[in-house]
Short mmCIF file of N, CA and C in Angstrom, two decimals:
data_model
loop_
_atom_site.label_atom_id
_atom_site.label_comp_id
_atom_site.label_asym_id
_atom_site.label_seq_id
_atom_site.Cartn_x
_atom_site.Cartn_y
_atom_site.Cartn_z
N ASP A 274 -0.32 -1.72 80.38
CA ASP A 274 0.54 -2.84 81.00
C ASP A 274 0.41 -3.93 80.79
N ASN A 275 1.47 -4.91 80.14
CA ASN A 275 1.83 -6.21 79.94
C ASN A 275 1.66 -7.18 80.81
N SER A 276 2.11 -6.94 82.26
CA SER A 276 1.60 -8.29 83.35
C SER A 276 0.24 -8.35 83.45
N ASP A 277 -0.34 -7.37 82.75
CA ASP A 277 -1.57 -7.45 83.26
C ASP A 277 -2.61 -8.47 83.23
N GLU A 278 -2.53 -8.81 84.99
CA GLU A 278 -3.73 -10.53 84.98
C GLU A 278 -4.45 -10.04 85.75
N GLN A 279 -5.87 -9.98 85.71
CA GLN A 279 -6.00 -9.65 87.26
C GLN A 279 -7.38 -10.67 87.14
N LYS A 280 -8.49 -10.37 88.09
CA LYS A 280 -9.76 -11.76 88.18
C LYS A 280 -10.91 -10.79 87.59
N THR A 281 -11.53 -11.60 87.13
CA THR A 281 -12.72 -10.56 86.32
C THR A 281 -13.85 -11.26 87.49
N PRO A 282 -15.12 -10.67 87.97
CA PRO A 282 -15.84 -10.72 88.53
C PRO A 282 -17.51 -10.63 87.79
N GLY A 283 -17.41 -11.67 87.94
CA GLY A 283 -18.20 -12.43 87.42
C GLY A 283 -18.41 -11.51 85.13
N ASP A 284 -19.58 -11.16 85.08
CA ASP A 284 -19.27 -10.73 83.59
C ASP A 284 -18.25 -9.41 83.17
N LYS A 285 -18.28 -8.60 84.26
CA LYS A 285 -17.27 -7.13 84.22
C LYS A 285 -15.98 -7.44 85.07
N LEU A 286 -14.73 -6.67 83.64
CA LEU A 286 -13.54 -7.14 83.08
C LEU A 286 -13.06 -5.73 84.40
N ALA A 287 -12.03 -5.94 84.92
CA ALA A 287 -11.56 -5.24 85.92
C ALA A 287 -10.77 -4.10 85.31
N ARG A 288 -9.91 -4.46 83.84
CA ARG A 288 -9.07 -3.57 83.22
C ARG A 288 -9.87 -3.77 82.28
N GLY A 289 -9.73 -1.70 81.29
CA GLY A 289 -9.77 -1.96 79.90
C GLY A 289 -9.62 -2.40 79.21
N LEU A 290 -10.33 -2.84 78.23
CA LEU A 290 -10.37 -2.92 76.63
C LEU A 290 -9.33 -2.52 75.46
N ASN A 291 -9.43 -2.45 74.89
CA ASN A 291 -8.62 -1.66 73.90
C ASN A 291 -9.26 -1.81 72.75
N HIS A 292 -10.33 -1.12 72.23
CA HIS A 292 -11.56 -1.61 71.06
C HIS A 292 -10.94 -3.32 70.67
N PRO A 293 -12.08 -4.03 71.81
CA PRO A 293 -11.78 -5.51 71.25
C PRO A 293 -12.96 -5.76 70.39
N VAL A 294 -12.35 -6.26 68.96
CA VAL A 294 -13.26 -6.57 67.58
C VAL A 294 -13.61 -7.57 67.54
N SER A 295 -13.08 -9.02 68.60
CA SER A 295 -13.27 -10.17 68.27
C SER A 295 -13.16 -10.71 69.12
N VAL A 296 -14.33 -12.35 69.20
CA VAL A 296 -14.31 -12.48 70.62
C VAL A 296 -14.72 -14.45 70.22
N LYS A 297 -13.43 -15.18 70.43
CA LYS A 297 -13.41 -16.92 70.17
C LYS A 297 -13.39 -17.49 71.43
N PHE A 298 -13.14 -18.54 71.17
CA PHE A 298 -12.87 -19.94 72.54
C PHE A 298 -12.41 -20.85 71.90
N ASP A 299 -10.84 -21.22 72.27
CA ASP A 299 -10.26 -22.33 72.01
C ASP A 299 -11.35 -23.71 72.25
N ASN A 300 -9.97 -24.63 72.14
CA ASN A 300 -10.29 -26.25 72.49
C ASN A 300 -10.55 -25.68 73.43
N ASN A 301 -10.13 -25.63 74.37
CA ASN A 301 -10.27 -25.93 76.05
C ASN A 301 -11.48 -25.18 76.55
N GLY A 302 -12.28 -24.08 75.30
CA GLY A 302 -12.65 -23.24 76.71
C GLY A 302 -12.61 -22.09 76.60
N ASP A 303 -11.01 -21.89 76.97
CA ASP A 303 -11.27 -20.44 77.32
C ASP A 303 -11.29 -19.01 76.34
N MET A 304 -11.87 -18.08 76.80
CA MET A 304 -12.34 -16.54 76.15
C MET A 304 -10.54 -16.29 75.46
N PHE A 305 -10.72 -15.40 74.11
CA PHE A 305 -9.41 -15.31 73.82
C PHE A 305 -10.08 -13.79 72.96
N ILE A 306 -9.79 -12.90 73.67
CA ILE A 306 -10.28 -10.31 72.91
C ILE A 306 -9.64 -10.62 72.03
N VAL A 307 -9.77 -10.53 70.66
CA VAL A 307 -8.46 -9.87 69.77
C VAL A 307 -9.28 -7.90 70.14
N GLU A 308 -8.00 -7.09 70.34
CA GLU A 308 -7.49 -5.38 70.75
C GLU A 308 -7.01 -4.69 70.01
N ASP A 309 -7.86 -4.67 68.07
CA ASP A 309 -6.99 -3.97 67.50
C ASP A 309 -6.11 -3.01 68.08
N TYR A 310 -6.65 -2.11 68.31
CA TYR A 310 -6.23 -0.81 69.29
C TYR A 310 -5.09 -0.75 69.78
N GLY A 311 -5.37 -1.79 70.80
CA GLY A 311 -4.65 -2.68 71.29
C GLY A 311 -3.52 -3.31 71.11
N HIS A 312 -3.27 -3.66 69.66
CA HIS A 312 -2.41 -4.56 69.01
C HIS A 312 -2.49 -5.82 70.14
N SER A 313 -2.77 -6.35 70.37
CA SER A 313 -3.16 -7.39 71.05
C SER A 313 -4.07 -8.39 71.42
N ILE A 314 -3.72 -9.76 72.20
CA ILE A 314 -4.77 -10.76 72.11
C ILE A 314 -4.87 -10.87 73.66
N SER A 315 -5.84 -10.95 74.61
CA SER A 315 -5.92 -10.86 75.57
C SER A 315 -6.89 -12.79 76.14
N LYS A 316 -6.52 -13.20 77.09
CA LYS A 316 -7.11 -14.28 76.94
C LYS A 316 -8.38 -14.17 78.84
N ILE A 317 -8.96 -14.80 78.70
CA ILE A 317 -9.78 -15.17 80.43
C ILE A 317 -9.79 -16.39 80.23
N THR A 318 -8.99 -16.90 81.19
CA THR A 318 -9.18 -18.28 81.21
C THR A 318 -10.60 -18.56 82.52
N MET A 319 -11.36 -19.61 82.00
CA MET A 319 -13.06 -19.60 81.59
C MET A 319 -13.05 -19.99 82.95
N SER A 320 -12.10 -20.92 83.75
CA SER A 320 -12.50 -22.38 84.94
C SER A 320 -11.84 -20.67 86.46
N THR A 321 -10.81 -19.57 85.71
CA THR A 321 -10.66 -19.14 86.96
C THR A 321 -11.49 -17.61 87.32
N GLY A 322 -11.22 -16.95 85.91
CA GLY A 322 -11.93 -16.02 85.31
C GLY A 322 -10.62 -14.79 86.08
N VAL A 323 -9.71 -15.23 85.01
CA VAL A 323 -8.97 -14.53 85.66
C VAL A 323 -8.33 -13.77 83.77
N LEU A 324 -8.32 -12.21 83.77
CA LEU A 324 -8.35 -11.82 82.46
C LEU A 324 -6.48 -11.73 82.67
N SER A 325 -5.82 -11.81 80.62
CA SER A 325 -4.85 -12.09 81.14
C SER A 325 -4.00 -11.95 79.64
N ARG A 326 -2.65 -10.54 79.63
CA ARG A 326 -2.54 -10.22 77.86
C ARG A 326 -1.94 -11.69 77.51
N TYR A 327 -2.35 -12.04 76.26
CA TYR A 327 -1.98 -13.74 76.08
C TYR A 327 -1.15 -13.39 75.14
N VAL A 328 -0.98 -12.15 74.06
CA VAL A 328 -0.04 -12.04 73.26
C VAL A 328 0.55 -10.64 72.37
N GLY A 329 1.49 -10.50 71.81
CA GLY A 329 1.21 -8.79 71.77
C GLY A 329 1.88 -7.75 72.78
N ILE A 330 1.84 -6.99 72.19
CA ILE A 330 2.46 -5.44 73.11
C ILE A 330 1.85 -4.72 73.15
N ARG A 331 0.97 -4.39 74.42
CA ARG A 331 -0.51 -3.55 74.17
C ARG A 331 -0.02 -3.09 74.07
N GLY A 332 -0.65 -1.75 72.82
CA GLY A 332 -0.16 -0.45 72.72
C GLY A 332 1.21 -0.30 71.91
N GLU A 333 1.82 -1.21 71.23
CA GLU A 333 2.40 -1.20 70.69
C GLU A 333 2.51 -1.57 69.50
N GLN A 334 2.05 -1.28 68.33
CA GLN A 334 1.79 -1.46 67.00
C GLN A 334 3.75 -1.78 66.60
N GLY A 335 2.79 -3.26 64.97
CA GLY A 335 4.96 -3.20 65.14
C GLY A 335 4.74 -4.81 63.89
N ASP A 336 5.90 -4.98 63.09
CA ASP A 336 5.44 -6.17 62.57
C ASP A 336 6.65 -7.35 63.19
N VAL A 337 6.48 -7.61 64.13
CA VAL A 337 7.86 -8.49 65.22
C VAL A 337 6.62 -9.86 65.35
N ASN A 338 8.27 -11.02 64.83
CA ASN A 338 7.90 -12.43 65.34
C ASN A 338 8.66 -12.20 66.44
N GLY A 339 8.20 -13.96 66.87
CA GLY A 339 8.86 -14.05 68.42
C GLY A 339 8.11 -14.37 69.32
N ASN A 340 8.41 -13.99 70.08
CA ASN A 340 7.63 -14.75 71.94
C ASN A 340 6.62 -14.60 72.80
N GLU A 341 5.87 -14.23 73.47
CA GLU A 341 4.70 -13.82 73.79
C GLU A 341 5.03 -12.23 74.15
N THR A 342 6.04 -11.81 74.16
CA THR A 342 6.76 -10.43 75.09
C THR A 342 7.09 -9.63 73.83
N GLU A 343 7.70 -10.46 73.11
CA GLU A 343 9.17 -9.83 71.95
C GLU A 343 7.25 -9.42 70.24
N ALA A 344 6.88 -10.37 70.61
CA ALA A 344 5.54 -9.94 68.98
C ALA A 344 5.08 -8.65 69.19
N LYS A 345 5.05 -8.12 67.53
CA LYS A 345 4.38 -7.19 67.99
C LYS A 345 2.89 -7.38 66.06
N PHE A 346 1.68 -6.68 66.42
CA PHE A 346 1.34 -6.93 65.36
C PHE A 346 0.33 -5.66 65.59
N ASN A 347 -0.08 -5.22 63.77
CA ASN A 347 -0.50 -4.36 63.60
C ASN A 347 -1.96 -4.27 63.17
N TYR A 348 -2.67 -3.74 64.03
CA TYR A 348 -4.52 -3.81 63.80
C TYR A 348 -5.14 -4.97 63.83
N PRO A 349 -4.74 -6.21 64.86
CA PRO A 349 -5.18 -7.58 64.78
C PRO A 349 -6.56 -7.69 64.37
N THR A 350 -7.32 -8.21 64.02
CA THR A 350 -8.92 -7.59 63.72
C THR A 350 -9.72 -9.31 63.81
N ASP A 351 -8.75 -10.48 64.23
CA ASP A 351 -9.54 -11.92 63.70
C ASP A 351 -8.91 -13.41 64.19
N ILE A 352 -8.88 -14.49 65.41
CA ILE A 352 -8.34 -15.15 65.31
C ILE A 352 -9.39 -16.95 64.93
N ALA A 353 -8.34 -17.76 64.95
CA ALA A 353 -9.04 -19.28 65.08
C ALA A 353 -7.79 -20.11 65.87
N PHE A 354 -8.77 -21.02 65.51
CA PHE A 354 -8.02 -22.38 66.25
C PHE A 354 -7.95 -23.57 65.39
N ASP A 355 -6.70 -24.37 65.12
CA ASP A 355 -7.31 -25.22 64.24
C ASP A 355 -6.95 -26.61 65.88
N ALA A 356 -6.71 -27.75 65.32
CA ALA A 356 -7.27 -28.92 66.08
C ALA A 356 -6.46 -28.88 67.00
N ASN A 357 -5.42 -28.88 66.69
CA ASN A 357 -4.01 -28.75 67.66
C ASN A 357 -4.09 -27.15 68.74
N ASN A 358 -5.07 -26.68 68.71
CA ASN A 358 -5.13 -25.20 69.67
C ASN A 358 -4.03 -24.65 69.19
N ASN A 359 -3.44 -24.49 68.00
CA ASN A 359 -2.41 -23.28 67.64
C ASN A 359 -3.49 -22.45 67.34
N MET A 360 -3.20 -21.24 67.66
CA MET A 360 -3.89 -19.82 67.12
C MET A 360 -3.56 -19.17 65.61
N TYR A 361 -4.61 -18.58 65.06
CA TYR A 361 -3.42 -17.63 63.74
C TYR A 361 -4.52 -16.64 63.66
N VAL A 362 -4.16 -15.46 63.30
CA VAL A 362 -4.44 -14.06 63.94
C VAL A 362 -3.98 -13.88 62.15
N ILE A 363 -5.03 -12.60 62.18
CA ILE A 363 -4.72 -11.75 60.88
C ILE A 363 -4.55 -10.57 61.40
N ASP A 364 -3.39 -10.19 61.12
CA ASP A 364 -2.43 -9.01 61.13
C ASP A 364 -2.74 -8.24 60.20
N GLN A 365 -4.14 -7.29 59.89
CA GLN A 365 -4.54 -6.21 59.44
C GLN A 365 -3.43 -5.39 58.36
N GLY A 366 -3.23 -4.78 59.40
CA GLY A 366 -1.63 -3.64 58.76
C GLY A 366 -0.92 -4.19 59.01
N ASN A 367 -0.71 -5.17 58.74
CA ASN A 367 0.77 -5.99 58.34
C ASN A 367 0.35 -6.73 56.78
N THR A 368 -0.90 -6.71 56.74
CA THR A 368 -1.69 -7.70 55.77
C THR A 368 -1.03 -8.94 55.37
N ILE A 369 -1.04 -9.57 56.60
CA ILE A 369 -0.28 -11.36 57.05
C ILE A 369 -1.07 -11.95 57.96
N ILE A 370 -1.17 -13.03 57.56
CA ILE A 370 -1.56 -14.31 58.46
C ILE A 370 -0.82 -14.99 59.43
N ARG A 371 -0.40 -14.24 60.69
CA ARG A 371 0.86 -15.23 61.78
C ARG A 371 0.54 -16.29 62.69
N LYS A 372 0.80 -17.08 63.21
CA LYS A 372 0.70 -18.46 63.88
C LYS A 372 1.60 -18.10 64.96
N VAL A 373 0.63 -17.94 66.22
CA VAL A 373 0.70 -18.45 67.36
C VAL A 373 0.90 -19.98 67.89
N VAL A 374 1.39 -20.60 68.51
CA VAL A 374 1.61 -21.93 68.61
C VAL A 374 2.16 -21.85 70.18
N ASP A 375 2.18 -22.33 70.96
CA ASP A 375 1.70 -22.00 72.67
C ASP A 375 2.24 -24.24 73.64
N ASP A 376 3.46 -23.69 73.78
CA ASP A 376 3.84 -24.49 73.85
C ASP A 376 4.48 -25.43 75.30
N GLY A 377 3.52 -25.08 76.16
CA GLY A 377 3.45 -24.59 77.30
C GLY A 377 3.96 -24.07 78.20
N THR A 378 5.54 -23.74 77.66
CA THR A 378 6.66 -22.59 77.62
C THR A 378 6.64 -21.17 77.63
N ASN A 379 6.55 -21.24 76.07
CA ASN A 379 6.62 -19.70 75.37
C ASN A 379 5.18 -20.13 74.13
N ARG A 380 4.78 -19.21 74.04
CA ARG A 380 3.75 -18.79 73.42
C ARG A 380 4.47 -18.10 71.90
N ILE A 381 5.02 -18.28 70.67
CA ILE A 381 5.93 -18.12 69.99
C ILE A 381 5.12 -17.78 68.56
N VAL A 382 5.13 -16.54 68.32
CA VAL A 382 4.12 -15.83 66.97
C VAL A 382 5.47 -16.28 65.61
N THR A 383 5.02 -16.35 64.60
CA THR A 383 5.84 -16.79 62.86
C THR A 383 4.91 -16.04 61.82
N ASP A 384 5.32 -16.32 61.00
CA ASP A 384 4.18 -15.19 60.04
C ASP A 384 3.35 -17.03 59.48
N TYR A 385 2.91 -16.76 59.17
CA TYR A 385 2.02 -18.09 58.79
C TYR A 385 1.54 -17.66 56.77
N ALA A 386 1.09 -16.85 56.60
CA ALA A 386 0.51 -16.58 55.55
C ALA A 386 0.06 -14.91 55.06
N GLY A 387 1.44 -14.54 53.68
CA GLY A 387 1.18 -13.28 53.01
C GLY A 387 2.65 -12.77 52.87
N SER A 388 2.66 -11.57 51.98
CA SER A 388 4.69 -11.59 52.06
C SER A 388 4.18 -9.72 52.65
N GLY A 389 3.18 -9.78 53.47
CA GLY A 389 3.11 -8.63 53.46
C GLY A 389 2.71 -6.89 52.84
N ASN A 390 3.09 -7.33 51.41
CA ASN A 390 2.47 -6.28 50.66
C ASN A 390 0.93 -6.44 50.09
N TYR A 391 0.67 -5.76 49.50
CA TYR A 391 -0.76 -5.62 49.09
C TYR A 391 -0.54 -5.76 47.53
N GLY A 392 -2.01 -6.50 47.83
CA GLY A 392 -3.15 -6.83 46.56
C GLY A 392 -3.56 -8.46 46.34
N ASP A 393 -3.57 -9.25 45.48
CA ASP A 393 -4.37 -10.15 45.37
C ASP A 393 -4.04 -11.79 45.16
N GLN A 394 -2.31 -11.52 44.72
CA GLN A 394 -2.01 -12.07 44.03
C GLN A 394 -1.38 -14.20 44.78
N ASP A 395 -2.05 -14.85 44.39
CA ASP A 395 -2.34 -16.00 44.73
C ASP A 395 -0.76 -16.83 44.86
N GLY A 396 -0.56 -17.70 45.16
CA GLY A 396 1.04 -18.25 45.28
C GLY A 396 1.25 -18.85 46.63
N PRO A 397 2.58 -19.44 47.09
CA PRO A 397 3.20 -20.14 48.66
C PRO A 397 2.21 -19.42 49.34
N ALA A 398 2.14 -19.56 50.15
CA ALA A 398 1.39 -19.08 51.40
C ALA A 398 2.26 -17.89 51.70
N LEU A 399 3.87 -18.00 52.34
CA LEU A 399 4.12 -17.06 51.98
C LEU A 399 4.76 -16.01 51.81
N GLU A 400 4.23 -15.90 50.07
CA GLU A 400 4.46 -15.10 49.08
C GLU A 400 3.37 -14.62 48.26
N ALA A 401 2.46 -15.03 48.79
CA ALA A 401 0.82 -14.49 48.35
C ALA A 401 1.14 -12.99 48.91
N THR A 402 -0.11 -11.78 48.04
CA THR A 402 -0.67 -10.87 48.46
C THR A 402 -1.53 -11.17 48.79
N MET A 403 -2.04 -10.08 50.02
CA MET A 403 -3.78 -9.74 50.76
C MET A 403 -3.85 -8.38 50.43
N PHE A 404 -4.49 -8.05 50.48
CA PHE A 404 -5.44 -6.66 50.62
C PHE A 404 -6.07 -6.15 51.79
N GLU A 405 -7.14 -6.31 52.16
CA GLU A 405 -7.63 -5.89 53.10
C GLU A 405 -8.93 -6.93 54.62
N LEU A 406 -7.41 -7.85 54.93
CA LEU A 406 -8.40 -8.45 55.67
C LEU A 406 -9.51 -8.30 56.26
N HIS A 407 -9.90 -9.64 56.99
CA HIS A 407 -10.99 -9.23 58.11
C HIS A 407 -10.97 -10.75 59.03
N SER A 408 -11.89 -11.09 58.65
CA SER A 408 -11.94 -11.88 59.62
C SER A 408 -12.18 -13.65 58.52
N MET A 409 -12.13 -14.33 59.51
CA MET A 409 -11.40 -16.44 59.41
C MET A 409 -12.44 -17.23 59.63
N VAL A 410 -11.91 -18.61 59.83
CA VAL A 410 -12.30 -19.56 59.99
C VAL A 410 -11.65 -20.61 60.02
N MET A 411 -11.10 -21.62 60.56
CA MET A 411 -10.98 -22.80 60.27
C MET A 411 -11.75 -24.56 60.49
N ASP A 412 -11.83 -24.87 58.83
CA ASP A 412 -12.66 -26.11 59.19
C ASP A 412 -11.75 -27.09 60.18
N SER A 413 -12.48 -28.52 59.53
CA SER A 413 -12.98 -29.84 60.38
C SER A 413 -11.14 -30.59 59.73
N GLN A 414 -10.99 -29.89 58.29
CA GLN A 414 -9.69 -30.82 58.73
C GLN A 414 -8.14 -29.78 58.42
N GLY A 415 -8.38 -28.32 59.16
CA GLY A 415 -7.40 -27.69 59.18
C GLY A 415 -7.06 -26.87 58.02
N ASN A 416 -8.19 -26.23 56.88
CA ASN A 416 -8.02 -25.46 56.04
C ASN A 416 -8.52 -24.05 56.84
N LEU A 417 -8.21 -22.82 56.60
CA LEU A 417 -7.86 -21.21 56.80
C LEU A 417 -8.64 -20.91 55.91
N PHE A 418 -9.91 -20.25 56.36
CA PHE A 418 -10.28 -19.29 54.99
C PHE A 418 -10.65 -18.36 55.71
N PHE A 419 -9.82 -17.54 54.66
CA PHE A 419 -10.47 -15.81 55.21
C PHE A 419 -10.76 -14.88 54.28
N ALA A 420 -11.56 -13.46 54.69
CA ALA A 420 -12.25 -12.79 54.01
C ALA A 420 -11.06 -11.68 53.49
N ASP A 421 -11.15 -11.14 52.43
CA ASP A 421 -9.98 -10.50 51.68
C ASP A 421 -10.59 -9.89 50.77
N SER A 422 -10.83 -8.25 51.14
CA SER A 422 -11.63 -7.14 49.90
C SER A 422 -13.10 -8.21 49.71
N ASP A 423 -12.69 -8.13 48.59
CA ASP A 423 -13.94 -9.26 48.36
C ASP A 423 -14.05 -10.25 47.78
N LYS A 424 -13.47 -11.08 48.00
CA LYS A 424 -13.19 -12.56 47.68
C LYS A 424 -13.24 -13.50 49.11
N ILE A 425 -13.26 -14.25 49.33
CA ILE A 425 -13.12 -16.02 50.33
C ILE A 425 -12.44 -16.22 49.88
N ARG A 426 -11.11 -16.51 50.56
CA ARG A 426 -9.13 -16.96 50.19
C ARG A 426 -9.25 -18.42 51.31
N LYS A 427 -8.20 -19.40 50.45
CA LYS A 427 -8.01 -20.35 52.09
C LYS A 427 -6.60 -20.12 51.95
N GLY A 428 -5.62 -20.59 52.69
CA GLY A 428 -4.91 -20.09 53.12
C GLY A 428 -4.04 -21.45 53.91
N ASN A 429 -2.76 -22.36 53.54
CA ASN A 429 -1.72 -23.08 54.68
C ASN A 429 -1.29 -23.66 53.90
N LEU A 430 -0.39 -23.44 54.78
CA LEU A 430 1.51 -24.34 54.25
C LEU A 430 0.90 -25.35 53.94
N LYS A 431 1.73 -25.90 53.17
CA LYS A 431 2.43 -27.23 52.72
C LYS A 431 3.14 -28.28 53.62
N ASP A 432 3.07 -29.22 53.93
CA ASP A 432 4.54 -29.38 54.58
C ASP A 432 5.30 -29.71 54.10
N TYR A 433 5.97 -29.17 52.99
CA TYR A 433 7.33 -28.95 51.87
C TYR A 433 7.64 -27.28 52.88
N GLU A 434 7.06 -26.97 52.99
CA GLU A 434 6.86 -24.88 52.83
C GLU A 434 6.82 -25.30 54.38
N TRP A 435 6.13 -26.25 55.38
CA TRP A 435 6.83 -26.02 56.61
C TRP A 435 8.49 -26.18 56.77
N GLN A 436 8.83 -27.54 56.29
CA GLN A 436 9.76 -27.89 56.66
C GLN A 436 10.84 -26.99 55.75
N GLN A 437 10.76 -26.36 54.92
CA GLN A 437 11.96 -25.37 53.75
C GLN A 437 11.86 -24.15 55.18
N LEU A 438 10.97 -23.48 55.74
CA LEU A 438 10.73 -22.62 56.83
C LEU A 438 11.78 -22.86 57.66
N LEU A 439 11.39 -24.49 58.52
CA LEU A 439 12.21 -24.38 59.44
C LEU A 439 13.56 -24.58 58.88
N HIS A 440 14.04 -25.28 58.05
CA HIS A 440 15.29 -25.50 58.05
C HIS A 440 16.43 -24.00 57.27
N LYS A 441 15.36 -23.28 57.18
CA LYS A 441 16.13 -21.62 56.60
C LYS A 441 16.11 -21.17 57.87
N THR A 442 14.95 -21.22 58.76
CA THR A 442 15.21 -21.16 60.33
C THR A 442 16.59 -21.35 61.62
N ASP A 443 16.86 -22.67 60.91
CA ASP A 443 17.94 -22.90 61.81
C ASP A 443 19.12 -22.70 61.14
N LEU A 444 19.84 -22.60 59.17
CA LEU A 444 20.58 -22.17 58.72
C LEU A 444 20.42 -20.73 59.41
N LEU A 445 19.20 -19.67 60.06
CA LEU A 445 19.72 -18.03 60.25
C LEU A 445 20.52 -17.86 61.63
N GLN A 446 19.44 -19.05 62.27
CA GLN A 446 20.38 -19.16 64.06
C GLN A 446 21.70 -19.22 63.51
N LYS A 447 22.53 -20.43 62.81
CA LYS A 447 23.78 -21.05 63.40
C LYS A 447 24.75 -19.65 62.33
N ALA A 448 23.83 -18.71 61.14
CA ALA A 448 24.84 -17.44 60.66
C ALA A 448 25.39 -16.51 61.94
N PRO A 449 27.32 -16.46 61.34
CA PRO A 449 27.61 -15.74 62.00
C PRO A 449 27.31 -14.28 61.86
N ILE A 450 26.17 -13.87 62.48
CA ILE A 450 25.32 -12.80 62.35
C ILE A 450 26.14 -11.93 63.37
N PHE A 451 26.45 -10.38 63.59
CA PHE A 451 27.50 -9.40 64.42
C PHE A 451 26.47 -8.41 63.89
N ILE A 452 26.27 -7.58 65.31
CA ILE A 452 25.41 -6.67 65.97
C ILE A 452 25.88 -5.37 65.53
N ASP A 453 26.35 -4.33 65.19
CA ASP A 453 27.14 -2.89 66.07
C ASP A 453 26.27 -1.90 65.94
N ASP A 454 26.11 -1.38 67.55
CA ASP A 454 25.01 -0.50 67.63
C ASP A 454 25.57 0.97 67.36
N THR A 455 27.22 0.42 66.69
CA THR A 455 27.87 2.01 66.82
C THR A 455 27.08 3.50 66.57
N PRO A 456 26.84 4.62 66.60
CA PRO A 456 25.57 5.36 66.18
C PRO A 456 26.80 6.07 65.44
N ALA A 457 25.80 5.69 63.90
CA ALA A 457 26.76 6.69 62.88
C ALA A 457 27.96 6.17 62.19
N ILE A 458 28.35 5.04 62.43
CA ILE A 458 29.28 4.52 61.54
C ILE A 458 29.32 4.00 60.33
N SER A 459 30.75 4.27 60.08
CA SER A 459 30.61 4.86 58.44
C SER A 459 31.12 3.23 58.09
N VAL A 460 30.47 3.18 56.23
CA VAL A 460 30.39 2.35 55.94
C VAL A 460 31.44 1.39 55.50
N GLY A 461 32.64 1.94 55.84
CA GLY A 461 34.35 1.64 55.83
C GLY A 461 34.79 1.20 57.78
N GLN A 462 34.27 1.66 58.17
CA GLN A 462 33.99 1.08 59.71
C GLN A 462 33.44 -0.32 59.35
N ILE A 463 32.40 -0.24 59.06
CA ILE A 463 31.89 -1.82 58.92
C ILE A 463 32.17 -2.76 58.50
N ALA A 464 33.20 -1.87 57.01
CA ALA A 464 33.64 -3.35 56.85
C ALA A 464 35.57 -3.72 57.59
N SER A 465 35.43 -2.42 57.77
CA SER A 465 37.13 -3.00 58.55
C SER A 465 36.77 -3.81 59.59
N ARG A 466 35.08 -4.27 60.44
CA ARG A 466 35.19 -4.87 61.52
C ARG A 466 34.74 -6.08 61.37
N ALA A 467 34.39 -6.26 59.91
CA ALA A 467 33.46 -7.74 59.30
C ALA A 467 34.76 -8.98 59.35
#
């Protein structure tokens, strides 16, 4: 149930969690629970005791960016928060680190580091390859350190990389892209509609 919001009676949860593997607190003191088999992250608002799904579609694995109701994870294992309360998620099954920005209206999930390919190649954040992500921590300077197989790695996007990503995203949004979901369409039919 993705609209699950329930009052927690003391230390007992009114709904089950799907294999919780990590529990962290954000800068506001709210608790976040990573459910790797649930492919999602839940939140307990400590001031009210309300448990709710925060991001990801419970029980549906995938590799999808978007808002909190569209984004899909594939066995998330850990989270960390920066000084602005942005969440970073180890998406182990997709071998990437994702970033969740809560603007007060929506929670937007984007790729932060990792190409999605297996390996241990360093490089620009979105081109680096990773092997087996486990846990991570954010230091007071905003550096993200994460355990990847048999080493500790550091990853963060440079300002110019963010600018490039935002620019390319803007270009994609303005591109004249049309989707035809006609089943069993041939290449010739697609070309004739272009």
